[in-house]
mmCIF file of C-alpha atoms in Angstrom:
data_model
loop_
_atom_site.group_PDB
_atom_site.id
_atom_site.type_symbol
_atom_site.label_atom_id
_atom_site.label_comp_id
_atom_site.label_asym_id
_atom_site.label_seq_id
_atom_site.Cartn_x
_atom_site.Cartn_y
_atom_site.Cartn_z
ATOM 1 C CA UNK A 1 25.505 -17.073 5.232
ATOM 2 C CA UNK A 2 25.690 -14.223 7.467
ATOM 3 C CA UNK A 3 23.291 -11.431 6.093
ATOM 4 C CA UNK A 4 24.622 -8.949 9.176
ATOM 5 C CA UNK A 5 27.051 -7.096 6.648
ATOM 6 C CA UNK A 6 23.876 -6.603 4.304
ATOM 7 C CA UNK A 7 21.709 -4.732 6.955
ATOM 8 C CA UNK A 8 24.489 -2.856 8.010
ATOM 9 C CA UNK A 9 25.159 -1.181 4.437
ATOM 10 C CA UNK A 10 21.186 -0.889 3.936
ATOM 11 C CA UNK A 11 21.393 1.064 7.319
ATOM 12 C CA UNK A 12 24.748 2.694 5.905
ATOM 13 C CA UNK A 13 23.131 3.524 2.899
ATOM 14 C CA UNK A 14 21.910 7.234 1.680
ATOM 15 C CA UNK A 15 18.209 6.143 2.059
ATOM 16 C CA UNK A 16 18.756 4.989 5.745
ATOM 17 C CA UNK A 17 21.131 8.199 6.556
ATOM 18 C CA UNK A 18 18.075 10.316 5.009
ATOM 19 C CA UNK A 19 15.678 8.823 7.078
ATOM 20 C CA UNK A 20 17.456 8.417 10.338
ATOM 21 C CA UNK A 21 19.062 12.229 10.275
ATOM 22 C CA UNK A 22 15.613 13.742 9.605
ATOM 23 C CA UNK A 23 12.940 14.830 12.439
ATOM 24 C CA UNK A 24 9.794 14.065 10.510
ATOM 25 C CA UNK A 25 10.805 11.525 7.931
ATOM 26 C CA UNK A 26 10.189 8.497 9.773
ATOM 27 C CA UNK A 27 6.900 9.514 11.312
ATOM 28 C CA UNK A 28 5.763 10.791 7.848
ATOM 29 C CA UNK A 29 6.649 7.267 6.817
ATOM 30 C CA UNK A 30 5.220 5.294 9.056
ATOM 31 C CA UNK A 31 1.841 7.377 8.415
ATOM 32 C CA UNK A 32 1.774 6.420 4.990
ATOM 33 C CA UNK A 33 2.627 2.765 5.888
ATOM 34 C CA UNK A 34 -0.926 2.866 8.301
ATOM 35 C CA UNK A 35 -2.541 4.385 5.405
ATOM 36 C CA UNK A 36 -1.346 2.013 3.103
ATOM 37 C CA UNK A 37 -2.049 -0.747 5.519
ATOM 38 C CA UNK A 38 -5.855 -0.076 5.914
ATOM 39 C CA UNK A 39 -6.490 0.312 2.145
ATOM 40 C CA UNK A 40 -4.866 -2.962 1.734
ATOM 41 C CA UNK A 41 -6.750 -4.631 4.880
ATOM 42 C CA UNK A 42 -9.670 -3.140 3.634
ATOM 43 C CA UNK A 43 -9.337 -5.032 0.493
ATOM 44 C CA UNK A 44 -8.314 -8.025 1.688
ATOM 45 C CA UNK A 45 -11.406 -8.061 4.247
ATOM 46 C CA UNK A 46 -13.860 -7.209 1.601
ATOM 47 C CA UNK A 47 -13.124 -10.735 -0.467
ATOM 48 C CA UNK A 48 -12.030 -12.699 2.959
ATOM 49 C CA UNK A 49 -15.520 -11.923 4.250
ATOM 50 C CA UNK A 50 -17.400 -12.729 1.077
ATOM 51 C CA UNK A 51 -15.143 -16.420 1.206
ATOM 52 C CA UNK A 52 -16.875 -16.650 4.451
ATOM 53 C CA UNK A 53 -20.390 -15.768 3.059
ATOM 54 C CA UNK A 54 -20.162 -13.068 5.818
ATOM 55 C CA UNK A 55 -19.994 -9.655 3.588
ATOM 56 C CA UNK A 56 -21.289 -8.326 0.473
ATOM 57 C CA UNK A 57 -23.528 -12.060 0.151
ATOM 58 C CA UNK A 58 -25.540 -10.806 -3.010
ATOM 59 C CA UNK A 59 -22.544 -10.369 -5.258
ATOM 60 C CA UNK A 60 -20.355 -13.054 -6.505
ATOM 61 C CA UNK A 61 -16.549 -13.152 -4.855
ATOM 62 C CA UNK A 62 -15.195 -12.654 -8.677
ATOM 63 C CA UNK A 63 -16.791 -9.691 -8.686
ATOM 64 C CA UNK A 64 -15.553 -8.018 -5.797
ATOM 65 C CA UNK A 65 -12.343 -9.593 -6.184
ATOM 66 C CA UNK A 66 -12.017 -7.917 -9.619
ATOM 67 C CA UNK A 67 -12.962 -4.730 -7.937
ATOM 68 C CA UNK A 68 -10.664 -4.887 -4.597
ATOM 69 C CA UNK A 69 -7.676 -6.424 -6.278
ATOM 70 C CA UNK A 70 -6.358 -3.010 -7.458
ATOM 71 C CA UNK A 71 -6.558 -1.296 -4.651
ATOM 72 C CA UNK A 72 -5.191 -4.206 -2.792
ATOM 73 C CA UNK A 73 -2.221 -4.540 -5.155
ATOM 74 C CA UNK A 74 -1.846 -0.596 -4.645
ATOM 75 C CA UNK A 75 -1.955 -0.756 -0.372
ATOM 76 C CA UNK A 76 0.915 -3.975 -0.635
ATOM 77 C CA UNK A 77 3.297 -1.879 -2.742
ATOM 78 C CA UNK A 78 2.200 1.503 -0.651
ATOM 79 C CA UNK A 79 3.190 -0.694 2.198
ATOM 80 C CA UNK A 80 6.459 -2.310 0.908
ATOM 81 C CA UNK A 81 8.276 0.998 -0.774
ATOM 82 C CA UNK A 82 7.188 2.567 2.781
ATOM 83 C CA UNK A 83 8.524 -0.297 4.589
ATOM 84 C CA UNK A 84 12.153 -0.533 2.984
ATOM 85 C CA UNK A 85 12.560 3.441 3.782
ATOM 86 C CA UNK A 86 11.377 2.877 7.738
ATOM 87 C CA UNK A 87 13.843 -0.639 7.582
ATOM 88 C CA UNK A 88 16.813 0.860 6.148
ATOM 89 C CA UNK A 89 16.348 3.493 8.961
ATOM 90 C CA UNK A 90 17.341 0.981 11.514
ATOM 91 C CA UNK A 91 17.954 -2.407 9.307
ATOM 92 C CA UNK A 92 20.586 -3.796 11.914
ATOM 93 C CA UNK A 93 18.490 -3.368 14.786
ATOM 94 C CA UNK A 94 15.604 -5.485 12.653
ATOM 95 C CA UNK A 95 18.801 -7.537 11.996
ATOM 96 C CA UNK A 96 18.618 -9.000 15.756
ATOM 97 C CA UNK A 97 14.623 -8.495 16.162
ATOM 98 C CA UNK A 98 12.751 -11.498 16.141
ATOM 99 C CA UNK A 99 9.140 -10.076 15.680
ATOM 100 C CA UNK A 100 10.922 -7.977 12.374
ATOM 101 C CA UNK A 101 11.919 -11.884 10.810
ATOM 102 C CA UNK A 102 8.522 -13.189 11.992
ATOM 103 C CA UNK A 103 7.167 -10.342 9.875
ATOM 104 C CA UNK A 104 9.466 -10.770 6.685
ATOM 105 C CA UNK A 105 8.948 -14.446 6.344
ATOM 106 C CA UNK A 106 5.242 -14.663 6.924
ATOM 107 C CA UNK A 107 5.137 -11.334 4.364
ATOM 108 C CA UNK A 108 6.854 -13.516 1.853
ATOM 109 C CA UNK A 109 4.138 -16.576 2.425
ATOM 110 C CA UNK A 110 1.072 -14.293 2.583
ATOM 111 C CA UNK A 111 2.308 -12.331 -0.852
ATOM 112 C CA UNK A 112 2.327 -15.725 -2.709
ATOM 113 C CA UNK A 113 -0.034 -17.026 -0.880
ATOM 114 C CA UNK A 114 -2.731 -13.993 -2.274
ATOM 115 C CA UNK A 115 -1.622 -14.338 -5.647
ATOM 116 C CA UNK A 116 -1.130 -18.098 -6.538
ATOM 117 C CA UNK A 117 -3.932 -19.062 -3.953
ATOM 118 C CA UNK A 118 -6.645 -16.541 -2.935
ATOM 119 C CA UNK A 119 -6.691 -14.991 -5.908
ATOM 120 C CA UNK A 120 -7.644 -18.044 -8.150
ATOM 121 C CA UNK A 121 -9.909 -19.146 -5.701
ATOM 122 C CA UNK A 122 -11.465 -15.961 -5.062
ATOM 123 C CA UNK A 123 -12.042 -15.675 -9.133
ATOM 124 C CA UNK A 124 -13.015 -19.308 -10.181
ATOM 125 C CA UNK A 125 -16.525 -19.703 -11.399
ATOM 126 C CA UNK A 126 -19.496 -19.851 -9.023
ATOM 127 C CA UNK A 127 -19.386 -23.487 -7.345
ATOM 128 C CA UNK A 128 -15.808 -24.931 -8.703
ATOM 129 C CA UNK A 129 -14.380 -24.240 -5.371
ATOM 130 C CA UNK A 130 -16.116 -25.986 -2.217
ATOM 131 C CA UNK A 131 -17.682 -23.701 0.923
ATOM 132 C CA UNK A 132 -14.999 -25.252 3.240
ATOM 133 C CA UNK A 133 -11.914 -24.907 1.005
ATOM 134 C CA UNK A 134 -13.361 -21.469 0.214
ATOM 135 C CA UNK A 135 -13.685 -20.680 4.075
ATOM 136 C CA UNK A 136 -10.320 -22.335 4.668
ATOM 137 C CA UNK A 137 -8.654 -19.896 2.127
ATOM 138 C CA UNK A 138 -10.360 -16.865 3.751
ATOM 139 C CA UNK A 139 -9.350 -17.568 7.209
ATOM 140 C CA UNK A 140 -5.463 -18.616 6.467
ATOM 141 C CA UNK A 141 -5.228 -15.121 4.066
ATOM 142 C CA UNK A 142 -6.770 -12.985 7.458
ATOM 143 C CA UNK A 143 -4.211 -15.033 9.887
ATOM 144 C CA UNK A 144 -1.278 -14.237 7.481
ATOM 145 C CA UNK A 145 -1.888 -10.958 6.929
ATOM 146 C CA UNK A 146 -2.753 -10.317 10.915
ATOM 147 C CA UNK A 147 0.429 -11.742 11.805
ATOM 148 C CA UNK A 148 2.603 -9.802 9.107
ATOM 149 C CA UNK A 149 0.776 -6.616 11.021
ATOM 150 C CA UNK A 150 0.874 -7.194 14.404
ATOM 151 C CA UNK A 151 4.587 -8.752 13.894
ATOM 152 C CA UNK A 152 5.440 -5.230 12.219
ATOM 153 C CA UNK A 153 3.945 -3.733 15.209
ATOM 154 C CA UNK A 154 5.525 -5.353 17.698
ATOM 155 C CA UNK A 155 9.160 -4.300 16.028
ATOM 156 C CA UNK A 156 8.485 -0.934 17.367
ATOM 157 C CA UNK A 157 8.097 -2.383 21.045
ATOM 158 C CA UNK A 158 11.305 -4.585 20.866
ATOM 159 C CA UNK A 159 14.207 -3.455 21.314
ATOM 160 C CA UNK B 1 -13.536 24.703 31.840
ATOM 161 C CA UNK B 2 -10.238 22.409 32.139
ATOM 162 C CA UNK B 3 -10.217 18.851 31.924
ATOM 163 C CA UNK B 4 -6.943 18.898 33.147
ATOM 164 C CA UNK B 5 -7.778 17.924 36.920
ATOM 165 C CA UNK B 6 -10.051 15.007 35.520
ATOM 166 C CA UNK B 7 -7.296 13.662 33.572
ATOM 167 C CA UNK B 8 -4.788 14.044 36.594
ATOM 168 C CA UNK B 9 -7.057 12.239 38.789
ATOM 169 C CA UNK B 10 -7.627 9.600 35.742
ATOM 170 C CA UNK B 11 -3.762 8.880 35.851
ATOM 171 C CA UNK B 12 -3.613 8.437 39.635
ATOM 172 C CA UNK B 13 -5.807 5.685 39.659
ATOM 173 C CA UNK B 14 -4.583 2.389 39.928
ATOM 174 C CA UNK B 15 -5.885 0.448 36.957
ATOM 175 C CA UNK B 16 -4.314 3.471 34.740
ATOM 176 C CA UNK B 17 -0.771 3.520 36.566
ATOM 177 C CA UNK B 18 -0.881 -0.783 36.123
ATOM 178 C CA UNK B 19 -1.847 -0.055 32.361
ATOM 179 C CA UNK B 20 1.269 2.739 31.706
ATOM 180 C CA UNK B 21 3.350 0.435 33.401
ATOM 181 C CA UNK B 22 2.377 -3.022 31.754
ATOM 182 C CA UNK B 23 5.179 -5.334 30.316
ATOM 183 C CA UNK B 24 2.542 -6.523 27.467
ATOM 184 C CA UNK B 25 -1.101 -5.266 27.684
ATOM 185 C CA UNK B 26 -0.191 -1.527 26.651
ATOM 186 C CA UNK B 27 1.732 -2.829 23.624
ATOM 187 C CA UNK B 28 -0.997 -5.429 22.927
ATOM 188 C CA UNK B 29 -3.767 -2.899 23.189
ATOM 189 C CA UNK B 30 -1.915 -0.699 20.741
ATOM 190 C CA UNK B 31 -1.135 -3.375 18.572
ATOM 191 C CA UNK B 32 -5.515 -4.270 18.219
ATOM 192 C CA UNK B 33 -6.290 -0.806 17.963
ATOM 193 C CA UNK B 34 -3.368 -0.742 14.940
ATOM 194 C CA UNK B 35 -4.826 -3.663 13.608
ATOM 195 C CA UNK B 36 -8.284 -2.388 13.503
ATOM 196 C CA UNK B 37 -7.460 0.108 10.819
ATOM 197 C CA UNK B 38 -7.962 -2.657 8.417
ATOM 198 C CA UNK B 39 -11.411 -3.726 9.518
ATOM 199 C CA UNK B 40 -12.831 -0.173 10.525
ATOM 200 C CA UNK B 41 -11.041 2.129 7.968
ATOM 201 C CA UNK B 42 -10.527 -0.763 5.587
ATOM 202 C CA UNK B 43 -14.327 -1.172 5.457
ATOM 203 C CA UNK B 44 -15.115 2.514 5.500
ATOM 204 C CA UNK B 45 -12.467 3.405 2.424
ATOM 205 C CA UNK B 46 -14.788 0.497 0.336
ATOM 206 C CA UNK B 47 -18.025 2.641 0.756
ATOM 207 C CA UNK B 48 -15.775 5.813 0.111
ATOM 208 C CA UNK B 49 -14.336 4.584 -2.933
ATOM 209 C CA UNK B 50 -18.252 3.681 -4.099
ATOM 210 C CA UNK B 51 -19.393 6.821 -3.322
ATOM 211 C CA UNK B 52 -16.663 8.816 -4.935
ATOM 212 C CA UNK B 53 -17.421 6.116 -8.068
ATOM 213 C CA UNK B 54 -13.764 5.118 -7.911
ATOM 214 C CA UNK B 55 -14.866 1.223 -6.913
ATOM 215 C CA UNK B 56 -17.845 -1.344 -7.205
ATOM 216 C CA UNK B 57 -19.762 1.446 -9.568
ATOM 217 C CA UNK B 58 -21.724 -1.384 -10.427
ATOM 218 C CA UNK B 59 -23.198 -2.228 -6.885
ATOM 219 C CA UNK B 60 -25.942 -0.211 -5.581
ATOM 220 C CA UNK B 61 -24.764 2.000 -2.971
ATOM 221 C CA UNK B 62 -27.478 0.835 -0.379
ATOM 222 C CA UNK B 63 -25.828 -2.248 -0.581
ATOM 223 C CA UNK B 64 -22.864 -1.533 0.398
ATOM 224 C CA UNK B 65 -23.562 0.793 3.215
ATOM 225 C CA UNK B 66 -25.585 -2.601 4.622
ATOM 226 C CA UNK B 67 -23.282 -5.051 4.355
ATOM 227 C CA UNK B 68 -20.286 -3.002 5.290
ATOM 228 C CA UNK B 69 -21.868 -1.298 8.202
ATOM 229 C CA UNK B 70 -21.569 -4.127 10.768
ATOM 230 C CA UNK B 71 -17.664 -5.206 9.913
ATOM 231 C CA UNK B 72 -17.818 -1.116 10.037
ATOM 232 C CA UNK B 73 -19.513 -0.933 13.565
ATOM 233 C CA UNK B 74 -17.526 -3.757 14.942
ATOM 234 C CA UNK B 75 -14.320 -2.018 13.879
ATOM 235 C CA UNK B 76 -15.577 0.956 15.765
ATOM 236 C CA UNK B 77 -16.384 -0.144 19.101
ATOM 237 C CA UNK B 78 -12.957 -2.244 19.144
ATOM 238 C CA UNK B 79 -10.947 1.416 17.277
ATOM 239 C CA UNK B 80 -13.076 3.228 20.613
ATOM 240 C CA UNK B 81 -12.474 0.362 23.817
ATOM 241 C CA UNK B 82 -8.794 0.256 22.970
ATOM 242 C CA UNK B 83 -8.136 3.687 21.981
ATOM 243 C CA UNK B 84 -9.988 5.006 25.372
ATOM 244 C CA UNK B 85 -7.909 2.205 27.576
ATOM 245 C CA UNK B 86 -4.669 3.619 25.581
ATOM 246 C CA UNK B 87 -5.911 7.207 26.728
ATOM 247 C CA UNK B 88 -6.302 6.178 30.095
ATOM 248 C CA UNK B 89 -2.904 4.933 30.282
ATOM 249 C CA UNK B 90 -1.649 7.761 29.500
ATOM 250 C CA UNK B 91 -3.993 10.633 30.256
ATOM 251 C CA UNK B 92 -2.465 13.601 30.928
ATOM 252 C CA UNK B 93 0.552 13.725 28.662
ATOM 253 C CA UNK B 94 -2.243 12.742 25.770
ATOM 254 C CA UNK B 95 -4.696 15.802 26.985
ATOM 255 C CA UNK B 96 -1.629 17.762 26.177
ATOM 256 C CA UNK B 97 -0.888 16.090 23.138
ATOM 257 C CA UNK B 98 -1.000 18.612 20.097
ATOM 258 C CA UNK B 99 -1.801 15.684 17.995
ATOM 259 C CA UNK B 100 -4.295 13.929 20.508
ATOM 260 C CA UNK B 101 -5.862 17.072 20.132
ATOM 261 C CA UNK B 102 -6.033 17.086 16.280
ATOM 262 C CA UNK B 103 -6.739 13.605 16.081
ATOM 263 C CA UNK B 104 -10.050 14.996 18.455
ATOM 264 C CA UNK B 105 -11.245 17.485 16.438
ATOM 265 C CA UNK B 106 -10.644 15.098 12.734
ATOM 266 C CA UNK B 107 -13.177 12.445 14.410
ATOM 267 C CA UNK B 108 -15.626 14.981 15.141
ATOM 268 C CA UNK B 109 -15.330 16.339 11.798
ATOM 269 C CA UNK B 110 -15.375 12.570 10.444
ATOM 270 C CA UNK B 111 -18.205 11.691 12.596
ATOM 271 C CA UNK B 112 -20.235 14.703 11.295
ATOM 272 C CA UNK B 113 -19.300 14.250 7.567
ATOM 273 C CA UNK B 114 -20.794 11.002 8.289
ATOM 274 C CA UNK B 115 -24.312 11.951 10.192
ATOM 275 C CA UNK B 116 -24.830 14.563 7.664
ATOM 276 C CA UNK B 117 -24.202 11.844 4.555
ATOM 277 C CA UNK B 118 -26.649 9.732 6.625
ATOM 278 C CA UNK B 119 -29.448 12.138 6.941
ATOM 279 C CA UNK B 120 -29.038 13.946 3.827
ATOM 280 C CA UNK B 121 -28.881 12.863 0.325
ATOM 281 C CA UNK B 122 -28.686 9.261 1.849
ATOM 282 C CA UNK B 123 -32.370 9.458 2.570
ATOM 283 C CA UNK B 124 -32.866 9.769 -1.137
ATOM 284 C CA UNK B 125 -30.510 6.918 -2.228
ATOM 285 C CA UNK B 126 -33.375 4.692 -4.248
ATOM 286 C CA UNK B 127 -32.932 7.866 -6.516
ATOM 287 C CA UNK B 128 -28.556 7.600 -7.263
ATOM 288 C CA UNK B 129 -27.863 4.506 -5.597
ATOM 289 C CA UNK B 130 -27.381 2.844 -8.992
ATOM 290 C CA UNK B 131 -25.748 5.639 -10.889
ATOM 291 C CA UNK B 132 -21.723 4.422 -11.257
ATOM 292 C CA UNK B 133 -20.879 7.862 -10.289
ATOM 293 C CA UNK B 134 -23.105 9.020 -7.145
ATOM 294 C CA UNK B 135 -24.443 13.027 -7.063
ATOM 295 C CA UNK B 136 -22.474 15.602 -5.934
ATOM 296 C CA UNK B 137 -23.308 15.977 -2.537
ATOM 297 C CA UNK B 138 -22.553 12.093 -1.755
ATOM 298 C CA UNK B 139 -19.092 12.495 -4.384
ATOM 299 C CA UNK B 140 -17.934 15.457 -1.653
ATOM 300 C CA UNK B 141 -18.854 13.543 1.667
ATOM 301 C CA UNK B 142 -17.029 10.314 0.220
ATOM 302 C CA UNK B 143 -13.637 12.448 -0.378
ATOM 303 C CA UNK B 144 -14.120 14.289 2.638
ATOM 304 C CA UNK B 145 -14.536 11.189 4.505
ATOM 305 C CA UNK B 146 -11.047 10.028 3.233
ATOM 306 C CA UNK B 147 -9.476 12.780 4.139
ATOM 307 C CA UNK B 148 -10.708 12.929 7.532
ATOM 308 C CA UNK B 149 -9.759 9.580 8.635
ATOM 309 C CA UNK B 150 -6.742 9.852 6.833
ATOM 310 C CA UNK B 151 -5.876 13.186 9.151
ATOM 311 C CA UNK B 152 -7.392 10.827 11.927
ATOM 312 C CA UNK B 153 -4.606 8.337 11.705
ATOM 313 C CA UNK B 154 -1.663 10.829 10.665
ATOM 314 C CA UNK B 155 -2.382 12.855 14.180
ATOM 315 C CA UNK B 156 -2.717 9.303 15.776
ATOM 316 C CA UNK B 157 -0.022 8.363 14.782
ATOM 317 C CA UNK B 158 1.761 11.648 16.056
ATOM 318 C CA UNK B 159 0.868 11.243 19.093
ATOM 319 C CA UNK B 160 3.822 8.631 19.825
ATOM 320 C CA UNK B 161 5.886 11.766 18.908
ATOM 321 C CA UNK B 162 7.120 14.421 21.952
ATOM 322 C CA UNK B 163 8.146 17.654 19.434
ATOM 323 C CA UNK B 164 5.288 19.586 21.185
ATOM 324 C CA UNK B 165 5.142 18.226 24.173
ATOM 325 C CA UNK B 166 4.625 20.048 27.855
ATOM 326 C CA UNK B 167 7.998 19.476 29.093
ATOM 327 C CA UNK B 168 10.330 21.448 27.228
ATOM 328 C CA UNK B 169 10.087 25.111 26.015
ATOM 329 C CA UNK B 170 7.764 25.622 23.258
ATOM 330 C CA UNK B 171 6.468 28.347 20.989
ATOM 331 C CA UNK B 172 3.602 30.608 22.133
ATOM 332 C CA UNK B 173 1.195 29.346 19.654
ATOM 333 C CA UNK B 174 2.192 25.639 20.826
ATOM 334 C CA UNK B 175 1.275 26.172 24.481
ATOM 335 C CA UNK B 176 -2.061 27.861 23.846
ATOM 336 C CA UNK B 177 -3.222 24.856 21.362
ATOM 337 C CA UNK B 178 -2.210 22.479 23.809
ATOM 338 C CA UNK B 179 -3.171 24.147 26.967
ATOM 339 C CA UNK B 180 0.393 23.743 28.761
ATOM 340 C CA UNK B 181 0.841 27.577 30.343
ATOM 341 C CA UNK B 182 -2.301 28.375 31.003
ATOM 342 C CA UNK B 183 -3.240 25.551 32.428
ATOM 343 C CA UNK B 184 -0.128 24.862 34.712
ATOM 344 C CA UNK B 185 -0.399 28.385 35.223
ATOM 345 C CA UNK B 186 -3.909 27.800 37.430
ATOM 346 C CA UNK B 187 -2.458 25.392 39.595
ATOM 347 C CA UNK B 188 -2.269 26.413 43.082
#
């Protein structure tokens, strides 16, 4: 299936016209997508560390988990709505960008992978879930989510 | 006092001219000080959120200034080596910089919000550290602290952007705030 005809009507469509034509509109966009991108980091870090028994040591992971998930849920969409606005700016030339498909596909991976894995994990009961699974877990959420980022990043330097 | 002569002399040595023209390190320096938000600003919107009593109103505030203040510190000195290497790449177009400029002045004003939180009502935290919603005072530097680093990485981000740079004709008020004709002006 080729998806090129796709990407060209997102970058034909009135979103992608908007954002294209205008001066600030992608810059504005992209600002809120940093934002967006350390509240969500932030979050993430706060229960990846206490998997690791490296942050807030004194309180149980459900805990902060209950307390970071919110604002993590918040930064993701944030991040996504801001995302489809900067893509369909320019969706064909993420059409033949490799470090833009590295991004999508390890986005899709990391978003299940935070809510059908971490998250459990994160909120079981004190002890049900093993220091090295709990560790493992951490470390595989922090290298999805660092290569969704530096992925995105690196769209802006191909091309 | 101009530092424009300092940052001329900055880009004319070789180390900066081999950054600015680097296939991969400038993008990969860019890309770990992008990343960084999440560790640095990430960690500094948690203790924000407490102190505004938006998040973990049920952990003592102490707390989580200590346990977020190394991932915080570590974020910092990586945010500060990469951002001064991407200056130095690029030194005086960023001098010039409108936004490099603002981005200046928001980190003062963040790093002031945050000596003045540290020794002010901080000192008396055995007093509020518990209370869901901290006093005041702490409420006001949490919010402001939000806002500054928010401005922080809104100029930052700016910077990438040439509406107000040097080279082209620009309003009055433009070339005083970034120093363009008054400084080119004292050039022999």
């Amino acid at each position: 299936m080729d998806l090129l005809p796709l990407f060209q009507s997102f970058e034909g469509s009135g979103l992608g016209q908007a954002v294209r034509e205008s001066v600030w509109a992608f810059a504005a966009i992209e600002s809120i997508h940093l934002l967006a991108l350390a509240m969500m980091g932030g979050a993430a870090l706060l229960v990846d560390l206490r998997l690791l028994n490296l942050g807030m040591t004194e309180r149980t992971t459900a805990e902060l988990a209950d307390e970071a998930s919110p604002y993590f849920t918040l930064g993701l969409i944030v991040l996504m709505i801001s995302g489809a606005g900067l893509f369909a700016s320019e969706a064909v030339k993420c059409y033949y960008s490799t470090p833009f498909w590295v991004k999508i596909g390890t986005l899709v991976v990391a978003t299940i992978f935070a809510y059908a894995v971490r998250n459990p994990v994160a909120r079981a009961a004190e002890g049900r879930v093993g220091g090295g699974t709990r560790a493992l877990v951490a470390l595989a959420s922090i290298a999805l989510w660092f290569v969704v980022a530096a992925a995105g990043r690196w769209i802006g330097f191909s091309g | 006092m101009s530092l424009l002569p300092f940052c001329e002399w900055l880009a004319s040595t070789s180390g900066s001219i081999a950054l600015h023209e680097s296939l991969y390190m400038y993008p990969l320096i860019e890309s770990a000080h992008v990343l960084t938000l999440c560790l640095f600003v990430g960690m500094t919107m948690v203790l924000d959120l407490r102190l505004t009593g938006l998040a973990l109103r049920r952990i003592p505030v102490r707390e989580v200034v200590e346990r977020t203040q190394p991932w915080m510190f570590l974020g910092f000195a990586i945010m500060v080596i990469t951002g001064v290497l991407l200056f130095y790449a690029i030194p005086v177009r960023s001098y010039q910089n409108i936004f490099f400029r603002l981005k200046v002045v928001f980190l003062v004003l963040a790093g002031l919000n945050a000596l003045l939180f540290h020794t002010g009502i901080f000192q008396n935290a055995s007093s509020w550290e518990r209370d869901p919603a901290p006093p005041a005072r702490a409420r006001l530097a949490g919010v402001l602290s939000l806002a500054l680093w928010a401005g922080v990485i809104v100029a930052g981000r700016m910077i990438a952007y040439n509406w107000f740079d040097c080279d082209k004709p620009q309003p009055r008020w433009v070339q005083i705030a970034t120093g363009c004709s008054y400084e080119q002006r004292q050039e022999p």
